[in-house]
Each structure stands twice: as structure tokens, then as C-alpha cells.
Amino acid sequence: MDHSTRSSTSSASSTRVVDVLVPVALNQAYSYRVPRGMELKPGDVVCVPLGPREVVAVVWAENASPDPRLHNRLKDVGEKLDVPPLKEELRSLVDWVANYTLSARGMVLRMSLRMGDNLGPERMRLGVRLVGEPPRRMTPARRRVIDVLSDGLLHGKSDAAREAGVSSGVIDGLVDEGTLQTEAMPPPPAPPAPDPSYSQPEFSRQQRTAVDAMRALAANGSFHVALLDGVTGSGKTEVYFEAIAEIIRRGKQTLILMPEIALTGQFLDRFALRFGVRPLEWHSELTPRTRARNWAAIAAGEAPVVVGARSALFLPYAELGLIIVDEEHDQAYKQDDGAHYHARDMAVVRAHIAKIPIILASATPSIETEVNARKGRYQRVALPSRFGGQHMPHIEAIDLRREPPPRGRFVSPRLADYIGQAIEKREQALLFLNRRGYAPLTLCRACGHRFACTICDAWLVDHRFRQRLVCHHCGFSIPRPNICPHCAAEESLAAIGPGVERLQEEAAQLFPNARTMVLSSDLITSIETMRSELNEIAEGRVDIIIGTQLVAKGHNFPRLNLVGVVDADLGLSNGDPRAAERTFQLLNQVIGRAGRDQGRGIGYLQTHQPEHPVMKALVASDREAFYASEIDARERSGYPPFGRLASLIISAGDRPTAEGFARKLAAIAPIDERIQVLGPAEAPLAVIKGRYRFRLLVKSLRNVDLSEYLREWLAAGPKTKGNLKLEVDIDPQSFL
């Protein structure tokens, strides 16, 4: 070996190399050299060069035997960030989720580093203080600044400018003159920790049994899954608060997952009543600075309780001691873009990896969770009756075949009478229809033209409040026209079918003196607006609430005693294997809003099929019968949880490309008698955003490693190129 080869080999061996996982859509880690003097270990958060930019990434593993041929091409780690490292428990979760869902590991890691460029120590804020003589040249603007700062205290620079109504340039001028002095603002004080003994609630005898179970679960501290199965209004939240109190006493952290974090104003207030302060929030509406601050507090162990949307599951908790999944049945826990994961199921995985307890709470558990509880895999903690002796709502079906509403109307005469009586008694009524907008379809009476999305296989929904026709799948919209674009007929456009906006119009005609409010996700401009509207309802300033599924999510309306479901059959006829379960859960939750505080709640189901098993179970309040028949049907058909499903969606800019690829892929599916490959077939929504969609459904026995089967199949299959796209969804929740 010559001298030059020896020296390059020795320098290569003395260079330390680490594998770094980068939060982009790639599965493999990249190797980087560790600069001399930099101490790095797996989990450390670093900045590394990736192409032309620097990205925040995580050291995933030591690379003891790097490829010597790459030695001169390796780049150096840029810097190690001053933040706590990602613990092995979280790195294992990232690997597990990526492996199970066939997602790129980088995309799963991205959820743990949701801060991006905001990681690291918080930017220093500058403040100003009045210290010197008045300036030689005084102006009205300068005078206002001096008045604001006349107390001699340190004020934030931007706060002072805003209060005085001046630009920051006026402040800078006074600093240059020596009138003001800049100083670093002290960091904001950490919020006080929740106090587990702040307010001890009174529990009923039944609740005390559940509370004891919750405390024992938290005190045990090992992996254990409990289903807190309580009817609506039974006090599930107050009961699981006692498990949180136990975890706080032990100095550990609790994560509470919620399906719609934007709607949890009442929950945060209830938490503050019990523990003296609000928990830390985590959701997409936080400002970048708040997200960075909250991320740092979670990683440093300074956030004892975090309430968050599904992505909060991937945060780097310093010492997680308990996970709670509230409304565990809710389909909002399924992430349908990027990494396709189900937050409830992955929460159970995280609890298992971390060896901590997890509580799943629901009044209508998912079939999967119910089966696990029946088979003894999960402990069931039951709350079968409402708190304070309140009765469960009485439920009646209104058969629309016998009692139809008047032509052009959607509320039957009987339901209208009951709403009128409720308003006379100064009670609230809720009209529920899970359909946003004014009408789901607009057509021309003259020529029959239907307004459809130009880039999706869907009708445009009429939104009167916004005066637009909107596609709910891609967001495409057009102003509502006055003439038909097809035949030029004037005033010929007809709204077909009801949406919540049309129901409000009908309610206003039926009850002209009643105060109405529509609760629908497309009308929410911000979390604050939503929370203030919910407060108005809770305070009794609204007589008739007209809402979509938003109203089903755990809100407490004290004066609400009547719920009318305008179209109870909606959702039963869409070919979804979970249609019956979802309809039962949704209607149960909606009607459960009634009679929680005073009086007897009552729910009316307007239906064309009162003999349907879902309607019969709801009217008879026979939850057991519904679960028994639904579990039996799933078992006979081999659907989850008795079998496993995966959906493969192939999409392209034109139909032949998508269909051709799907057929080639199906043709080379490995033969396995335990696995069925169904399709390809056109997806029910055949075109979305101009992309043609075909679907393959893969169905297997429960004990099959479906992820591994798919991995081997796709590795041997044709490769996507151009605008072809293949999406894999393990355990799909949507069948559109």
C-alpha cells in the first residue's frame, strides 16, 4: 500500500460518521461527518446541509463502518441545536409508524419537528425604557411615546409603538437621541403548573368506582389500555381528570388527544376549574412563536399536561406518563395525507413502546375498541348513567313516508310543533343535518344542466352566505350565476336538497321571532369565533341551533332539550363498510347533547327507513343489540377487526394512464391464499382535482403481516413516473 492510500485510510477511520434522518419524503438516513470537537449521540437535533439549503434533522444512529468510497463526498454536520434530544422511545415510534403505514420515515419524523426553522433558543426580544432628557426636536408622535413610557418601566418595543400609535422608526429615533435605552426583555415567566389538589369534585357512587380504577391505572404506571365507556353526560372528563391528577403528582406528563382541538374551549375551562390553570395546547392554529415555545416546553418537561390534535402524539415529551384519547371513535383521528396513520391506534403503540397506561374514552366506542374490550384485551371502566340523576334522552322516529314535510320544506309538521313548544318553554332546540352549505346540488329547470366541479367528479354545493357554488373536495368555486351557462335561461336555477343554510332559512320562516345560529366548519373564520359562538349558545342567547357534525363533539349546552335529526338516513347509503357504525355513533352523540343539565332530553329522527337496525337500536336505546349485530356482520364478512384492509389509490392526469398502471400492479400481486386483492375499480370519487383515480382493495386474515406483503409487492411492481401517484392506506377509514 503506498503512503497516500495509507494516509487517506487513516484519516477516514479517524473521522466519525453518523446517520441522520431528514424530515423530507425519504425513507433512508443520510451519512454526515461529525466535525472535530462536536459531541453527538443518537437523538440529537442538528442542522445539516441538504442540497442547497440547511435543514433541521435528527441523528438516528452511529455509522461505525461508513463506505470508504464516500469519504471525500460526505458533508459535515452544520451545528448541534441547543434542544433536548429525541428519546429512543420517540425514535422507535417513528420507525414503527413508518414501517406499519409504508410511509417515508422522514415524513413521520417531520411531525416530531413541527417547528422547522423555529427550533432552538427563542429569539431575544428588545424592550425600551425612558432614561434621558427629552429630544431637541419634539413632535406629537414622540410626545405620545414619552407619555406611554413615562412610568420608567421596560416596555416591549413593538408594544410601545402600538400603544403610542407610531412606527418603530419613531422609537429608533428616540433611542439615537439618548431619550430611550434598549434592553433585552426577560423571557416570559412559565405558566404555573396544574395543581392536582386545586378543586376536588364531588363524585357519585358510580363515578367513584370509575375514579378508583383511573387512579389505580395511573399509579400502576405500566402499559395497560382502559376503555372509559360512559354514556353522554356521565362525567367521563371529570373521571379521567383524576388519572391526570395522579400523573401530575408523580411529576410526569399527560397527553390528551382530541378529535377537534379548535372546539375545545369548554374543555379548557373545565380543566382550569379542576386544576387552576389551562393545559398547554397543540394544534395547527397556533402562531409559529407559540408553537416553538410550546415545543420547547414539552421537550424540557415544563408542560405537565398537553391537549392536542392528532399530531401532538409525535411530540418529544420529556417524560410521558399517560395518554388519553377522548372520543376515541371519531374518524378525525385518521390522517389522510402525508403519512396515513390512525392517531388512536398509534397512541396505543406509543403507550406500549413507552410502557405507560392509555385511556380511550367514548360514549359510542369504535367496533375495534368494543371487540378488544369484550375479549378482555382492554379493561372496560363503565359509566352507564348520567351524572346528577339526569335521564338519557328519549328517542322517537318520524317516518317521512307517513308524515312528509310540506313541498319545498324539510322539517316535518310534528317536529316543527315540538320545536315551537320548546321555544315557548324558553328551551333550546337543535336541528342536525350533516351537510354544509345551502343545497348539495343546483340545476337548471329549463334544460336540466347540473353545476359540477370542472376538475372533480362532484356537484358544486350552493353556499348562499358566500354567494358561491363550491366543490367540497378541491375548493374550486364560482360566483352563483343568475343565468344558466348551458341554455342562457334566466332565473331558472333551482337548489335541490337541503344544507344547513337552507334549514336556517326554513327555521326563520317557521319561527320568525326565534334567534337562530348555524354551526358549520365552512363558516368558522377562527378558533376564537367558534369558541365565542359556542359560549353564546351555552349562555342561552340562541333559540335554535342548526349544525353539522361539529355540534356532536362533546359540547355542553345547558338549555338544550330537543334535538331533531333532519335526515337520519344520510350516510347509510354510501357503500362504506363502516356506514352503520358511523351513523349510529354520530346520531347517538348528537342526541346526547339534549337534556344534560335540566329537564328530559328528547330526540326525533326523521327517516325513510325506521326499520333499519341503526334506527331501531337508537329508538330502543339498545346499544348492545346494535354492537352485537354489527360485530357479527363484521366477523362473517372478515372486515376489521376480524380481518385487515389496505387501500391502494392510483391517480394520474388521464384515465388510461391510471387504469393501465392499476391493472399492471394488480396482475403481479403475489399469490397468498390468506389475502384477497379486489379491483382495480374506479374509485367512488373517480376524479379529484383533475386526477383520475382507481382503487385496489387488499383484504387479509387478521394474523397476516399486511404491511410486509404490500412492501414486497410494491418493490417488485412497476414504478410510478411522470404524474402517476400511488397512495397506500393501511386500515382505511374512507372508501371514497
Short mmCIF file of N, CA, C and O in Angstrom, two decimals, residues 509-604:
data_model
loop_
_atom_site.label_atom_id
_atom_site.label_comp_id
_atom_site.label_asym_id
_atom_site.label_seq_id
_atom_site.Cartn_x
_atom_site.Cartn_y
_atom_site.Cartn_z
N GLN A 509 -88.49 31.13 8.73
CA GLN A 509 -89.88 31.28 8.26
C GLN A 509 -90.87 30.66 9.25
O GLN A 509 -91.94 31.21 9.51
N LEU A 510 -90.49 29.50 9.81
CA LEU A 510 -91.39 28.81 10.75
C LEU A 510 -91.47 29.54 12.09
O LEU A 510 -92.54 29.58 12.72
N PHE A 511 -90.35 30.10 12.54
CA PHE A 511 -90.28 30.74 13.86
C PHE A 511 -89.63 32.12 13.72
O PHE A 511 -88.47 32.31 14.07
N PRO A 512 -90.37 33.08 13.20
CA PRO A 512 -89.77 34.39 12.87
C PRO A 512 -89.17 35.12 14.08
O PRO A 512 -88.27 35.95 13.91
N ASN A 513 -89.64 34.81 15.29
CA ASN A 513 -89.11 35.53 16.47
C ASN A 513 -87.96 34.79 17.15
O ASN A 513 -87.40 35.29 18.14
N ALA A 514 -87.63 33.60 16.66
CA ALA A 514 -86.56 32.81 17.31
C ALA A 514 -85.20 33.29 16.82
O ALA A 514 -85.04 33.71 15.67
N ARG A 515 -84.21 33.21 17.70
CA ARG A 515 -82.83 33.54 17.33
C ARG A 515 -82.15 32.25 16.87
O ARG A 515 -82.12 31.27 17.62
N THR A 516 -81.64 32.25 15.63
CA THR A 516 -81.02 31.04 15.08
C THR A 516 -79.53 31.24 14.87
O THR A 516 -79.06 32.36 14.71
N MET A 517 -78.79 30.14 14.88
CA MET A 517 -77.35 30.20 14.59
C MET A 517 -76.95 28.92 13.87
O MET A 517 -77.38 27.82 14.25
N VAL A 518 -76.13 29.07 12.81
CA VAL A 518 -75.62 27.91 12.08
C VAL A 518 -74.20 27.61 12.56
O VAL A 518 -73.36 28.50 12.61
N LEU A 519 -73.97 26.35 12.94
CA LEU A 519 -72.62 25.89 13.30
C LEU A 519 -72.14 24.93 12.22
O LEU A 519 -72.64 23.82 12.11
N SER A 520 -71.19 25.39 11.40
CA SER A 520 -70.70 24.58 10.29
C SER A 520 -69.25 24.95 10.03
O SER A 520 -68.89 26.13 10.11
N SER A 521 -68.41 23.95 9.73
CA SER A 521 -66.97 24.20 9.64
C SER A 521 -66.61 25.24 8.59
O SER A 521 -65.64 25.97 8.73
N ASP A 522 -67.39 25.35 7.50
CA ASP A 522 -67.02 26.30 6.45
C ASP A 522 -67.36 27.74 6.83
O ASP A 522 -66.97 28.67 6.12
N LEU A 523 -68.09 27.94 7.94
CA LEU A 523 -68.42 29.30 8.36
C LEU A 523 -67.52 29.79 9.49
O LEU A 523 -67.67 30.90 9.97
N ILE A 524 -66.58 28.94 9.92
CA ILE A 524 -65.69 29.33 11.03
C ILE A 524 -64.50 30.08 10.46
O ILE A 524 -63.78 29.57 9.62
N THR A 525 -64.30 31.30 10.93
CA THR A 525 -63.14 32.07 10.45
C THR A 525 -61.93 31.86 11.35
O THR A 525 -60.80 31.98 10.92
N SER A 526 -62.17 31.54 12.63
CA SER A 526 -61.04 31.31 13.55
C SER A 526 -61.55 30.53 14.75
O SER A 526 -62.75 30.41 14.98
N ILE A 527 -60.60 30.02 15.53
CA ILE A 527 -60.96 29.29 16.75
C ILE A 527 -61.72 30.21 17.70
O ILE A 527 -62.69 29.82 18.33
N GLU A 528 -61.25 31.48 17.77
CA GLU A 528 -61.89 32.44 18.70
C GLU A 528 -63.37 32.63 18.35
O GLU A 528 -64.23 32.65 19.22
N THR A 529 -63.66 32.79 17.03
CA THR A 529 -65.05 32.97 16.60
C THR A 529 -65.88 31.78 17.04
O THR A 529 -66.97 31.91 17.58
N MET A 530 -65.33 30.58 16.79
CA MET A 530 -66.06 29.36 17.11
C MET A 530 -66.34 29.29 18.61
O MET A 530 -67.47 28.99 19.04
N ARG A 531 -65.31 29.58 19.40
CA ARG A 531 -65.50 29.48 20.85
C ARG A 531 -66.50 30.51 21.36
O ARG A 531 -67.28 30.23 22.26
N SER A 532 -66.50 31.71 20.76
CA SER A 532 -67.45 32.73 21.23
C SER A 532 -68.88 32.33 20.83
O SER A 532 -69.83 32.56 21.57
N GLU A 533 -69.05 31.68 19.64
CA GLU A 533 -70.39 31.24 19.23
C GLU A 533 -70.90 30.13 20.17
O GLU A 533 -72.06 30.11 20.55
N LEU A 534 -70.00 29.21 20.53
CA LEU A 534 -70.40 28.14 21.46
C LEU A 534 -70.78 28.72 22.82
O LEU A 534 -71.71 28.24 23.47
N ASN A 535 -70.08 29.78 23.24
CA ASN A 535 -70.42 30.43 24.51
C ASN A 535 -71.79 31.08 24.45
O ASN A 535 -72.56 31.03 25.41
N GLU A 536 -72.10 31.72 23.30
CA GLU A 536 -73.43 32.33 23.13
C GLU A 536 -74.53 31.29 23.31
O GLU A 536 -75.55 31.55 23.95
N ILE A 537 -74.30 30.10 22.72
CA ILE A 537 -75.31 29.03 22.84
C ILE A 537 -75.40 28.57 24.29
O ILE A 537 -76.49 28.44 24.85
N ALA A 538 -74.24 28.35 24.93
CA ALA A 538 -74.22 27.86 26.32
C ALA A 538 -74.91 28.86 27.25
O ALA A 538 -75.54 28.47 28.24
N GLU A 539 -74.79 30.15 26.93
CA GLU A 539 -75.41 31.19 27.78
C GLU A 539 -76.89 31.40 27.45
O GLU A 539 -77.54 32.27 28.03
N GLY A 540 -77.41 30.64 26.47
CA GLY A 540 -78.84 30.71 26.17
C GLY A 540 -79.24 31.86 25.28
O GLY A 540 -80.43 32.24 25.24
N ARG A 541 -78.29 32.44 24.53
CA ARG A 541 -78.64 33.58 23.66
C ARG A 541 -79.08 33.14 22.27
O ARG A 541 -79.23 33.96 21.37
N VAL A 542 -79.24 31.84 22.07
CA VAL A 542 -79.70 31.29 20.78
C VAL A 542 -80.85 30.34 21.08
O VAL A 542 -80.79 29.57 22.04
N ASP A 543 -81.93 30.39 20.26
CA ASP A 543 -83.08 29.51 20.48
C ASP A 543 -82.96 28.22 19.66
O ASP A 543 -83.27 27.14 20.15
N ILE A 544 -82.56 28.37 18.38
CA ILE A 544 -82.47 27.19 17.51
C ILE A 544 -81.06 27.12 16.93
O ILE A 544 -80.59 28.05 16.27
N ILE A 545 -80.38 26.02 17.23
CA ILE A 545 -79.04 25.78 16.68
C ILE A 545 -79.22 24.88 15.46
O ILE A 545 -79.92 23.87 15.53
N ILE A 546 -78.60 25.25 14.36
CA ILE A 546 -78.65 24.42 13.16
C ILE A 546 -77.22 24.03 12.86
O ILE A 546 -76.36 24.89 12.65
N GLY A 547 -76.91 22.72 12.92
CA GLY A 547 -75.50 22.35 12.85
C GLY A 547 -75.21 21.08 12.09
O GLY A 547 -76.07 20.21 11.92
N THR A 548 -73.95 20.99 11.67
CA THR A 548 -73.40 19.77 11.07
C THR A 548 -72.75 18.96 12.20
O THR A 548 -72.96 19.26 13.37
N GLN A 549 -71.90 17.99 11.85
CA GLN A 549 -71.31 17.11 12.87
C GLN A 549 -70.46 17.86 13.90
O GLN A 549 -70.12 17.31 14.94
N LEU A 550 -70.14 19.14 13.61
CA LEU A 550 -69.43 19.96 14.61
C LEU A 550 -70.13 19.93 15.96
O LEU A 550 -69.48 19.97 16.99
N VAL A 551 -71.47 19.91 15.94
CA VAL A 551 -72.21 20.03 17.21
C VAL A 551 -72.19 18.73 18.00
O VAL A 551 -72.61 18.69 19.16
N ALA A 552 -71.72 17.63 17.38
CA ALA A 552 -71.73 16.33 18.07
C ALA A 552 -70.55 16.18 19.00
O ALA A 552 -70.46 15.21 19.74
N LYS A 553 -69.58 17.10 18.96
CA LYS A 553 -68.28 16.84 19.56
C LYS A 553 -68.18 17.34 21.02
O LYS A 553 -67.52 18.32 21.30
N GLY A 554 -68.89 16.71 21.90
CA GLY A 554 -68.63 16.91 23.32
C GLY A 554 -69.01 18.25 23.93
O GLY A 554 -68.57 18.58 25.01
N HIS A 555 -69.82 19.07 23.23
CA HIS A 555 -70.19 20.36 23.82
C HIS A 555 -71.30 20.18 24.84
O HIS A 555 -72.10 19.26 24.75
N ASN A 556 -71.36 21.12 25.76
CA ASN A 556 -72.39 21.07 26.79
C ASN A 556 -73.27 22.31 26.66
O ASN A 556 -72.81 23.42 26.89
N PHE A 557 -74.54 22.13 26.23
CA PHE A 557 -75.47 23.25 26.09
C PHE A 557 -76.56 23.07 27.15
O PHE A 557 -77.49 22.27 26.97
N PRO A 558 -76.47 23.82 28.26
CA PRO A 558 -77.36 23.55 29.41
C PRO A 558 -78.85 23.64 29.10
O PRO A 558 -79.65 22.92 29.68
N ARG A 559 -79.27 24.52 28.16
CA ARG A 559 -80.72 24.71 27.94
C ARG A 559 -81.25 23.88 26.78
O ARG A 559 -82.41 24.01 26.40
N LEU A 560 -80.40 23.01 26.21
CA LEU A 560 -80.81 22.23 25.04
C LEU A 560 -81.51 20.95 25.48
O LEU A 560 -80.90 20.10 26.13
N ASN A 561 -82.80 20.84 25.14
CA ASN A 561 -83.54 19.62 25.50
C ASN A 561 -84.15 18.91 24.30
O ASN A 561 -84.68 17.81 24.45
N LEU A 562 -84.10 19.53 23.11
CA LEU A 562 -84.71 18.88 21.94
C LEU A 562 -83.72 18.85 20.78
O LEU A 562 -83.11 19.87 20.45
N VAL A 563 -83.55 17.66 20.20
CA VAL A 563 -82.70 17.52 19.00
C VAL A 563 -83.54 16.90 17.90
O VAL A 563 -84.18 15.87 18.10
N GLY A 564 -83.55 17.55 16.74
CA GLY A 564 -84.24 17.00 15.57
C GLY A 564 -83.22 16.66 14.50
O GLY A 564 -82.50 17.54 14.04
N VAL A 565 -83.12 15.38 14.13
CA VAL A 565 -82.21 14.96 13.06
C VAL A 565 -83.01 15.00 11.77
O VAL A 565 -83.95 14.22 11.58
N VAL A 566 -82.65 15.92 10.88
CA VAL A 566 -83.48 16.21 9.70
C VAL A 566 -83.42 15.07 8.68
O VAL A 566 -84.42 14.74 8.06
N ASP A 567 -82.25 14.46 8.50
CA ASP A 567 -82.11 13.34 7.56
C ASP A 567 -81.26 12.26 8.21
O ASP A 567 -80.05 12.21 8.03
N ALA A 568 -81.92 11.41 8.99
CA ALA A 568 -81.18 10.39 9.75
C ALA A 568 -80.58 9.33 8.84
O ALA A 568 -79.64 8.63 9.21
N ASP A 569 -81.11 9.20 7.60
CA ASP A 569 -80.62 8.17 6.68
C ASP A 569 -79.33 8.58 5.96
O ASP A 569 -78.67 7.75 5.35
N LEU A 570 -79.00 9.87 6.02
CA LEU A 570 -77.82 10.37 5.32
C LEU A 570 -76.58 9.64 5.85
O LEU A 570 -76.33 9.58 7.03
N GLY A 571 -75.82 9.05 4.98
CA GLY A 571 -74.62 8.34 5.43
C GLY A 571 -74.80 6.83 5.47
O GLY A 571 -73.84 6.09 5.57
N LEU A 572 -76.07 6.36 5.38
CA LEU A 572 -76.28 4.91 5.42
C LEU A 572 -76.16 4.27 4.04
O LEU A 572 -76.07 3.07 3.91
N SER A 573 -76.15 5.11 2.99
CA SER A 573 -76.26 4.55 1.64
C SER A 573 -75.04 4.84 0.78
O SER A 573 -75.17 5.03 -0.40
N ASN A 574 -73.85 4.91 1.41
CA ASN A 574 -72.68 5.30 0.60
C ASN A 574 -71.70 4.16 0.34
O ASN A 574 -70.57 4.39 -0.06
N GLY A 575 -72.12 2.91 0.60
CA GLY A 575 -71.25 1.78 0.28
C GLY A 575 -70.04 1.64 1.17
O GLY A 575 -69.12 0.89 0.88
N ASP A 576 -70.02 2.34 2.30
CA ASP A 576 -68.89 2.28 3.23
C ASP A 576 -69.16 1.15 4.22
O ASP A 576 -70.20 1.12 4.86
N PRO A 577 -68.19 0.21 4.41
CA PRO A 577 -68.43 -0.88 5.38
C PRO A 577 -68.66 -0.37 6.79
O PRO A 577 -69.22 -1.08 7.62
N ARG A 578 -68.23 0.85 7.08
CA ARG A 578 -68.43 1.39 8.43
C ARG A 578 -69.64 2.33 8.50
O ARG A 578 -69.81 3.04 9.49
N ALA A 579 -70.47 2.36 7.46
CA ALA A 579 -71.58 3.33 7.40
C ALA A 579 -72.53 3.19 8.59
O ALA A 579 -72.90 4.18 9.22
N ALA A 580 -72.93 1.96 8.93
CA ALA A 580 -73.89 1.77 10.03
C ALA A 580 -73.26 2.22 11.35
O ALA A 580 -73.89 2.92 12.15
N GLU A 581 -72.01 1.82 11.58
CA GLU A 581 -71.32 2.19 12.83
C GLU A 581 -71.22 3.71 12.94
O GLU A 581 -71.53 4.29 13.99
N ARG A 582 -70.81 4.37 11.85
CA ARG A 582 -70.63 5.84 11.90
C ARG A 582 -71.95 6.55 12.15
O ARG A 582 -72.01 7.51 12.91
N THR A 583 -73.01 6.09 11.47
CA THR A 583 -74.32 6.73 11.63
C THR A 583 -74.81 6.56 13.06
O THR A 583 -75.28 7.51 13.69
N PHE A 584 -74.66 5.34 13.61
CA PHE A 584 -75.09 5.09 14.99
C PHE A 584 -74.32 6.00 15.96
O PHE A 584 -74.90 6.63 16.85
N GLN A 585 -73.00 6.09 15.78
CA GLN A 585 -72.18 6.91 16.67
C GLN A 585 -72.56 8.38 16.57
O GLN A 585 -72.75 9.07 17.59
N LEU A 586 -72.67 8.87 15.34
CA LEU A 586 -72.94 10.29 15.13
C LEU A 586 -74.30 10.69 15.71
O LEU A 586 -74.41 11.68 16.45
N LEU A 587 -75.34 9.91 15.40
CA LEU A 587 -76.68 10.26 15.88
C LEU A 587 -76.77 10.12 17.40
O LEU A 587 -77.40 10.93 18.08
N ASN A 588 -76.10 9.09 17.94
CA ASN A 588 -76.07 8.91 19.40
C ASN A 588 -75.43 10.13 20.07
O ASN A 588 -75.93 10.65 21.07
N GLN A 589 -74.28 10.58 19.50
CA GLN A 589 -73.57 11.72 20.09
C GLN A 589 -74.39 13.00 19.96
O GLN A 589 -74.45 13.81 20.89
N VAL A 590 -75.04 13.20 18.80
CA VAL A 590 -75.82 14.43 18.58
C VAL A 590 -77.00 14.48 19.55
O VAL A 590 -77.22 15.49 20.23
N ILE A 591 -77.76 13.37 19.62
CA ILE A 591 -78.93 13.37 20.51
C ILE A 591 -78.48 13.45 21.97
O ILE A 591 -79.17 14.01 22.83
N GLY A 592 -77.27 12.96 22.23
CA GLY A 592 -76.71 13.05 23.58
C GLY A 592 -76.44 14.47 24.07
O GLY A 592 -76.13 14.69 25.24
N ARG A 593 -76.54 15.46 23.15
CA ARG A 593 -76.40 16.86 23.60
C ARG A 593 -77.62 17.30 24.40
O ARG A 593 -77.58 18.31 25.07
N ALA A 594 -78.75 16.57 24.26
CA ALA A 594 -80.02 17.02 24.85
C ALA A 594 -80.17 16.56 26.29
O ALA A 594 -79.77 15.46 26.65
N GLY A 595 -80.79 17.42 27.11
CA GLY A 595 -81.18 17.06 28.47
C GLY A 595 -80.04 16.75 29.40
O GLY A 595 -80.17 15.94 30.31
N ARG A 596 -78.88 17.41 29.20
CA ARG A 596 -77.72 17.11 30.04
C ARG A 596 -77.76 17.84 31.37
O ARG A 596 -77.09 17.46 32.31
N ASP A 597 -78.55 18.93 31.41
CA ASP A 597 -78.48 19.78 32.60
C ASP A 597 -79.79 19.79 33.37
O ASP A 597 -79.81 19.64 34.58
N GLN A 598 -80.90 20.02 32.65
CA GLN A 598 -82.19 20.07 33.34
C GLN A 598 -83.27 19.59 32.38
O GLN A 598 -83.11 19.69 31.17
N GLY A 599 -84.35 19.06 32.93
CA GLY A 599 -85.43 18.56 32.07
C GLY A 599 -85.03 17.24 31.42
O GLY A 599 -83.94 16.74 31.60
N ARG A 600 -85.96 16.70 30.64
CA ARG A 600 -85.73 15.42 29.96
C ARG A 600 -85.43 15.71 28.50
O ARG A 600 -86.23 16.35 27.82
N GLY A 601 -84.30 15.24 28.01
CA GLY A 601 -83.96 15.44 26.60
C GLY A 601 -84.78 14.52 25.72
O GLY A 601 -85.17 13.42 26.12
N ILE A 602 -85.05 14.98 24.50
CA ILE A 602 -85.76 14.14 23.55
C ILE A 602 -85.16 14.34 22.16
O ILE A 602 -84.77 15.45 21.79
N GLY A 603 -85.05 13.24 21.42
CA GLY A 603 -84.51 13.30 20.07
C GLY A 603 -85.50 12.73 19.07
O GLY A 603 -86.16 11.72 19.34
N TYR A 604 -85.63 13.41 17.92
CA TYR A 604 -86.52 12.95 16.86
C TYR A 604 -85.68 12.64 15.62
O TYR A 604 -84.89 13.48 15.18
#
